[in-house]
Coordinates of C-alpha atoms and ligand atoms in Angstrom, one line a residue:
M1 CA 0.1 -0.6 0.2
Q2 CA 0.4 2.9 -0.7
Y3 CA 0.4 6.1 1.5
T4 CA -0.4 9.6 1.7
S5 CA -1.2 13.1 3.7
L6 CA -4.8 14.1 4.2
G7 CA -4.6 18.0 3.7
K8 CA -3.2 19.3 7.1
T9 CA -5.3 16.9 8.6
G10 CA -2.6 14.9 10.3
L11 CA -3.9 12.0 9.5
R12 CA -0.9 10.0 7.2
V13 CA -4.2 6.9 4.9
S14 CA -3.8 4.7 2.3
V15 CA -4.2 6.1 -1.3
A16 CA -7.1 3.5 -1.5
G17 CA -10.0 4.0 0.5
L18 CA -12.9 2.0 1.7
G19 CA -15.8 3.0 0.9
T20 CA -18.7 0.7 2.5
G21 CA -21.7 3.1 0.9
G22 CA -21.8 3.5 -2.9
F23 CA -24.2 0.4 -5.2
S24 CA -22.8 -2.3 -2.9
R25 CA -22.7 -1.9 0.3
M26 CA -19.6 -4.0 1.1
G27 CA -22.5 -7.0 -0.9
L28 CA -25.3 -5.9 1.7
K29 CA -27.0 -5.1 -1.1
T30 CA -26.0 -7.9 -2.4
G31 CA -26.8 -11.1 0.6
K32 CA -23.6 -10.6 2.2
T33 CA -24.2 -11.5 5.7
E34 CA -22.9 -8.3 7.9
D35 CA -20.3 -11.5 9.1
E36 CA -19.3 -11.6 5.6
A37 CA -19.5 -7.7 4.4
A38 CA -17.0 -7.3 7.9
R39 CA -14.5 -10.0 6.9
L40 CA -14.6 -8.2 3.4
I41 CA -13.2 -4.9 6.0
L42 CA -10.8 -6.7 7.6
D43 CA -9.6 -8.1 3.9
A44 CA -9.0 -5.0 3.0
V45 CA -7.2 -3.8 5.9
D46 CA -5.1 -7.2 5.1
L47 CA -4.1 -5.3 2.5
G48 CA -3.0 -1.8 4.1
I49 CA -6.2 0.5 3.3
T50 CA -6.4 2.5 6.5
F51 CA -9.7 4.8 5.7
I52 CA -12.8 3.3 6.1
D53 CA -16.0 5.7 4.8
T54 CA -19.7 5.3 5.0
A55 CA -22.5 7.2 6.8
P56 CA -25.9 6.5 8.7
P57 CA -27.3 5.3 4.9
Y58 CA -25.5 3.3 3.5
G59 CA -26.6 0.4 7.0
T60 CA -22.9 -0.1 7.7
E61 CA -21.8 1.5 10.8
G62 CA -22.5 -1.6 12.4
V63 CA -20.8 -3.9 10.0
V64 CA -17.3 -1.0 11.0
G65 CA -18.2 -1.5 14.2
R66 CA -17.3 -5.5 14.0
A67 CA -14.9 -5.3 12.2
L68 CA -13.2 -2.2 14.0
K69 CA -13.7 -4.9 17.0
S70 CA -10.8 -7.3 15.8
I71 CA -8.1 -4.2 14.9
P72 CA -6.4 -1.9 17.0
R73 CA -9.1 1.4 16.5
Q74 CA -5.6 3.5 16.1
S75 CA -4.3 1.8 13.2
V76 CA -7.9 2.9 10.6
A77 CA -9.4 6.3 10.3
V78 CA -12.5 6.1 10.4
A79 CA -15.1 8.5 8.4
T80 CA -19.0 8.9 8.5
K81 CA -21.3 11.6 8.0
A82 CA -25.2 13.0 9.0
F83 CA -27.5 14.3 6.9
I84 CA -29.0 18.5 7.4
H85 CA -31.5 18.6 5.1
R86 CA -33.3 15.8 3.4
N87 CA -37.1 15.1 2.1
D88 CA -38.0 18.8 2.6
E89 CA -36.2 18.7 6.3
W90 CA -34.2 19.9 7.9
S91 CA -31.8 18.8 10.3
T92 CA -31.8 20.8 14.0
P93 CA -28.1 21.1 15.4
D94 CA -29.2 18.5 18.0
R95 CA -30.7 16.4 15.3
V96 CA -27.1 15.7 13.6
I97 CA -25.0 15.2 17.1
A98 CA -27.6 12.9 17.8
S99 CA -26.6 11.4 14.1
L100 CA -22.9 11.6 14.9
D101 CA -24.1 9.7 18.5
N102 CA -25.2 7.0 17.1
S103 CA -22.7 6.6 15.1
L104 CA -20.0 6.2 17.5
R105 CA -22.3 3.9 19.3
L106 CA -23.0 1.6 16.4
M107 CA -18.8 1.6 15.5
G108 CA -18.4 0.8 18.9
T109 CA -16.1 4.0 19.5
D110 CA -16.0 7.4 21.6
Y111 CA -14.5 9.6 17.8
I112 CA -14.4 10.0 14.6
D113 CA -11.7 11.1 12.7
V114 CA -13.8 12.7 9.9
F115 CA -17.1 13.3 10.0
N116 CA -18.5 14.7 7.5
L117 CA -22.0 16.4 6.4
H118 CA -23.3 15.1 3.4
G119 CA -24.5 15.7 0.0
V120 CA -24.4 19.3 0.5
E121 CA -25.8 20.8 -2.1
P122 CA -25.7 24.6 -3.0
H123 CA -29.0 25.4 -1.6
E124 CA -27.9 23.8 1.7
Y125 CA -24.9 25.5 1.8
D126 CA -25.4 28.6 3.8
Y127 CA -27.2 26.6 6.5
A128 CA -24.3 24.3 6.8
L129 CA -21.5 26.7 7.5
N130 CA -23.5 29.6 9.2
T131 CA -25.8 26.7 11.5
I132 CA -23.7 23.1 11.8
A133 CA -20.5 24.0 11.3
P134 CA -20.3 25.7 15.1
V135 CA -21.8 22.8 17.0
L136 CA -19.4 20.2 15.0
I137 CA -16.5 22.8 16.0
E138 CA -18.1 22.3 19.8
Q139 CA -18.2 18.1 19.2
K140 CA -14.7 18.7 18.0
R141 CA -13.2 20.7 21.4
K142 CA -15.5 17.7 23.1
G143 CA -13.1 14.8 21.6
K144 CA -15.8 13.7 19.6
I145 CA -14.6 14.4 16.3
R146 CA -11.3 14.8 15.3
H147 CA -11.5 16.6 11.5
I148 CA -14.4 18.1 9.8
G149 CA -15.6 17.5 6.9
L150 CA -18.3 18.7 3.4
T151 CA -19.1 15.7 0.7
E152 CA -20.9 17.7 -2.5
N153 CA -23.8 15.7 -4.0
P154 CA -22.5 15.4 -7.8
I155 CA -25.3 13.7 -8.7
V156 CA -27.2 17.3 -8.7
D157 CA -24.0 19.6 -8.8
F158 CA -22.7 19.0 -11.1
T159 CA -19.9 21.7 -12.1
N160 CA -19.3 21.6 -7.9
V161 CA -21.0 25.0 -6.8
T162 CA -20.4 24.2 -2.9
L163 CA -16.9 23.1 -3.0
K164 CA -15.7 26.5 -4.6
R165 CA -17.6 28.0 -1.7
A166 CA -16.5 26.0 0.6
L167 CA -12.5 26.9 0.0
Y168 CA -13.0 29.8 1.4
D169 CA -14.3 29.1 4.8
P170 CA -11.4 27.5 6.9
V171 CA -14.1 25.3 9.0
W172 CA -13.5 22.5 6.0
E173 CA -10.8 20.7 6.8
V174 CA -11.4 17.4 4.2
F175 CA -13.5 17.5 0.8
M176 CA -15.3 14.9 -0.4
V177 CA -15.3 15.1 -4.2
G178 CA -17.1 12.8 -7.0
F179 CA -14.4 13.1 -10.2
H180 CA -13.5 10.5 -13.2
M181 CA -12.5 10.4 -17.1
M182 CA -15.6 11.3 -17.5
H183 CA -16.0 14.4 -15.0
Q184 CA -12.7 16.1 -15.2
G185 CA -14.4 19.4 -13.6
A186 CA -13.3 19.1 -10.2
R187 CA -9.3 19.6 -11.6
A188 CA -10.3 23.5 -11.6
N189 CA -12.8 23.6 -9.3
V190 CA -11.8 22.4 -6.8
F191 CA -8.7 21.5 -6.3
A192 CA -6.5 24.0 -8.2
G193 CA -7.6 25.6 -4.3
T194 CA -7.3 23.1 -1.7
R195 CA -3.6 22.0 -2.7
E196 CA -3.5 25.5 -1.9
K197 CA -5.2 25.6 0.9
G198 CA -4.5 21.9 2.7
I199 CA -7.7 20.9 2.2
G200 CA -8.0 17.2 2.3
T201 CA -9.6 15.0 -0.8
L202 CA -11.8 11.7 -0.9
L203 CA -12.3 11.2 -4.3
M204 CA -15.7 9.4 -5.3
F205 CA -17.3 7.7 -8.5
A206 CA -13.9 7.3 -9.9
V207 CA -15.9 4.5 -12.0
R208 CA -19.3 4.1 -10.0
S209 CA -21.5 3.0 -12.1
I210 CA -20.9 3.7 -16.3
F211 CA -16.8 2.0 -15.6
A212 CA -18.2 -1.1 -14.6
D213 CA -20.4 -1.3 -17.3
P214 CA -18.6 -1.2 -20.9
P215 CA -21.7 -1.3 -22.9
R216 CA -22.9 1.9 -20.6
V217 CA -20.2 3.6 -22.1
A218 CA -20.1 3.1 -25.7
R219 CA -24.1 3.9 -25.2
E220 CA -23.5 7.8 -23.4
M221 CA -21.1 7.9 -26.2
K222 CA -22.9 7.6 -29.1
E223 CA -25.4 10.3 -27.7
L224 CA -23.3 12.6 -26.7
A225 CA -21.9 12.2 -30.4
A226 CA -25.3 12.9 -31.9
K227 CA -25.9 15.6 -29.5
G228 CA -22.0 17.0 -31.0
L229 CA -20.9 17.3 -27.6
V230 CA -18.2 14.4 -28.0
E231 CA -15.5 13.3 -31.1
P232 CA -18.4 11.9 -33.8
W233 CA -15.6 8.5 -33.9
L234 CA -16.2 8.1 -30.4
G235 CA -20.0 6.8 -30.9
A236 CA -19.8 5.3 -33.6
T237 CA -17.8 2.8 -31.5
D238 CA -18.7 0.0 -29.0
D239 CA -15.3 0.6 -27.0
P240 CA -14.5 4.8 -27.0
L241 CA -12.0 3.6 -24.0
G242 CA -10.7 1.1 -26.0
F243 CA -7.2 3.3 -26.6
L244 CA -6.6 3.4 -22.8
V245 CA -6.0 0.0 -22.9
H246 CA -2.3 -1.1 -24.3
D247 CA 1.0 -2.4 -23.2
G248 CA 1.8 0.3 -21.1
G249 CA -1.0 1.3 -21.2
A250 CA -4.0 0.4 -19.2
A251 CA -5.3 -4.2 -18.0
N252 CA -8.9 -3.0 -18.8
M253 CA -11.5 -0.1 -18.4
I254 CA -12.3 0.2 -14.6
E255 CA -8.4 0.1 -13.3
A256 CA -7.5 2.9 -17.1
A257 CA -10.2 4.5 -14.3
Y258 CA -8.5 3.9 -10.4
R259 CA -5.7 4.6 -12.0
F260 CA -6.6 8.2 -14.0
A261 CA -8.7 9.1 -10.0
R262 CA -5.4 8.1 -8.9
H263 CA -2.9 10.6 -10.2
E264 CA -4.7 13.2 -10.7
P265 CA -2.5 15.9 -8.9
G266 CA -4.4 17.2 -5.7
V267 CA -6.4 13.4 -5.0
D268 CA -5.6 12.2 -1.7
V269 CA -7.9 8.4 -1.1
V270 CA -9.2 7.5 -4.2
L271 CA -12.0 5.5 -2.5
F272 CA -14.1 2.3 -4.4
G273 CA -16.6 0.8 -3.3
T274 CA -17.2 -3.9 -3.4
G275 CA -19.3 -6.4 -2.1
D276 CA -17.1 -9.0 -3.7
A277 CA -13.5 -10.2 -2.6
S278 CA -11.7 -10.3 -5.9
H279 CA -12.9 -7.1 -6.9
L280 CA -11.6 -5.2 -3.7
R281 CA -8.0 -6.6 -4.3
T282 CA -7.9 -5.8 -8.3
N283 CA -8.5 -2.2 -7.4
V284 CA -5.8 -2.3 -5.4
A285 CA -3.7 -3.5 -6.8
S286 CA -5.3 -0.8 -10.0
L287 CA -4.7 1.8 -7.2
L288 CA -1.0 1.2 -6.9
K289 CA -0.2 1.1 -10.6
P290 CA 2.1 4.0 -12.4
P291 CA -0.3 6.5 -13.7
L292 CA -1.7 6.1 -17.0
P293 CA 0.8 7.7 -19.9
D294 CA 1.2 11.1 -20.3
A295 CA -0.9 10.5 -23.9
D296 CA -3.7 8.8 -22.9
R297 CA -4.0 11.6 -19.5
T298 CA -3.7 13.9 -22.4
K299 CA -6.2 12.9 -24.8
L300 CA -8.6 12.2 -21.9
A301 CA -8.7 15.3 -21.4
A302 CA -8.8 17.3 -24.4
L303 CA -11.4 14.3 -25.6
F304 CA -14.0 15.3 -22.3
G305 CA -12.6 17.8 -19.9
H306 CA -15.4 19.9 -21.3
L307 CA -18.8 17.3 -19.9
T308 CA -20.2 17.8 -17.4
G309 CA -23.2 15.9 -16.0
V310 CA -22.3 12.6 -17.1
G311 CA -22.3 8.6 -15.2
L312 CA -23.4 10.8 -12.3
D313 CA -26.4 8.3 -11.4
G314 CA -27.8 8.0 -8.3
H315 CA -29.2 4.5 -6.2
Q316 CA -33.2 4.5 -7.5
G317 CA -35.0 7.5 -6.1
R318 CA -33.5 9.5 -3.8
S319 CA -29.6 10.0 -4.8
R320 CA -26.4 9.6 -3.0
Ligands
NAP1 N1 -22.3 12.8 -1.2 C1 -21.0 11.4 -0.7 O1 -21.4 12.2 1.1 C2 -21.2 10.5 -1.4 C3 -21.5 9.5 -2.9 C4 -21.0 8.7 -3.5 C5 -20.4 8.0 -3.5 N2 -19.4 7.9 -1.8 C6 -18.8 6.9 -1.3 O2 -17.8 6.8 -2.1 C7 -17.9 5.4 -2.4 C8 -17.4 4.9 -3.5 O3 -18.6 5.4 -4.0 P1 -18.5 5.5 -5.9 O4 -19.6 6.0 -6.0 O5 -17.1 5.2 -6.2 O6 -19.2 4.4 -6.5 P2 -18.2 2.6 -6.2 O7 -19.4 2.0 -4.3 O8 -17.2 2.5 -5.5 O9 -19.0 1.3 -7.0 C9 -18.7 1.2 -7.7 C10 -19.4 -0.1 -8.8 O10 -17.7 -1.3 -8.9 C11 -18.3 -2.4 -9.1 N3 -17.4 -2.8 -8.9 C12 -15.6 -2.2 -8.2 N4 -14.9 -2.9 -8.4 C13 -15.1 -4.0 -9.2 C14 -14.0 -3.9 -10.3 N5 -13.1 -4.5 -10.5 N6 -14.9 -4.8 -12.2 C15 -16.2 -5.2 -11.1 N7 -17.1 -3.8 -11.0 C16 -16.4 -3.7 -10.1 C17 -18.8 -2.4 -7.6 O11 -19.3 -4.1 -7.6 P3 -19.0 -5.2 -7.5 O12 -19.5 -5.2 -5.7 O13 -19.4 -5.6 -7.6 O14 -17.6 -5.3 -7.1 C18 -19.9 -1.1 -7.5 O15 -20.7 -0.8 -7.5 C19 -18.9 4.7 -1.0 O16 -18.4 3.3 -1.1 C20 -19.4 6.1 -0.2 O17 -18.4 5.7 0.3 C21 -20.2 9.0 -0.6

């Protein structure tokens, strides 16, 4: 494993971070038991992963808690989250504290390394900053939170509006950012600023659904080419990203997606989710490979750097 500093937090963390949400939820969504999911977390730790991300709606905090029973608490950094606005209802500060306390209880720990406000949309940002952040600072003083973070909601915020604003408010020590081969806006919108200010970055959406599904990539390219948003040849092939797979390049599209994300300047930790032990191993191996060749990175930026809103799908019903 390779390790890096998470911005200026002082946390030293693995460059591969285990996401226990996404579509897989450590396999709970496809019938794995909590014990099996906890075993997968321990497999990740055995591979050197020291950053674990969860959140109340994922239903995996209890599983993280099971895994934490088998390892020294300080050997991993644990992040969880709280919503501030959901189903047209704003969470009061007391409710956010209750959510934090419940996360601590479910995970059987007395502190959270990074406590994030979850999927904060642009119109929610003022409330996050003015009403909730002061309460988080108090919880930090009490030792229940080590660092305060903010995650964006790429599914509705294609151009990182929330994080662009948050760059100017020093309360946020860590950002969770959406970024992938066809969603590269954070390079200019976010990473330039986080690097300057020492804000730690956790990357989500490196693969999501789109790059785990080659026919879908081809379908999206056809639609974009028909709208004149990408070069015509990308819409006329069944393998638009085939140019990334070659000797000295990536072995396949998923590997390309993880290597692309991992080596973007300004990215500290790439989160990935899986319910599959072999995916866990291959994803870690991909993240530890060198950057894609310069020519491929340049081509990805030239072909797709201008796109917004591609491959940012949510869960059925409510997103995030
Ligand atoms: N706003 C937020 O706060 C927010 C939003 C989204 C995500 N997140 C965090 O980010 C983490 C990562 O989420 P993500 O949205 O980037 O998606 P993800 O969970 O990493 O999605 C990857 C998908 O690709 C599949 N996959 C993974 N490795 C594969 C492989 N080697 N071969 C084939 N298929 C593979 C997985 O299914 P398998 O189970 O089959 O491997 C999964 O369905 C989440 O777990 C969560 O912690 C946070």
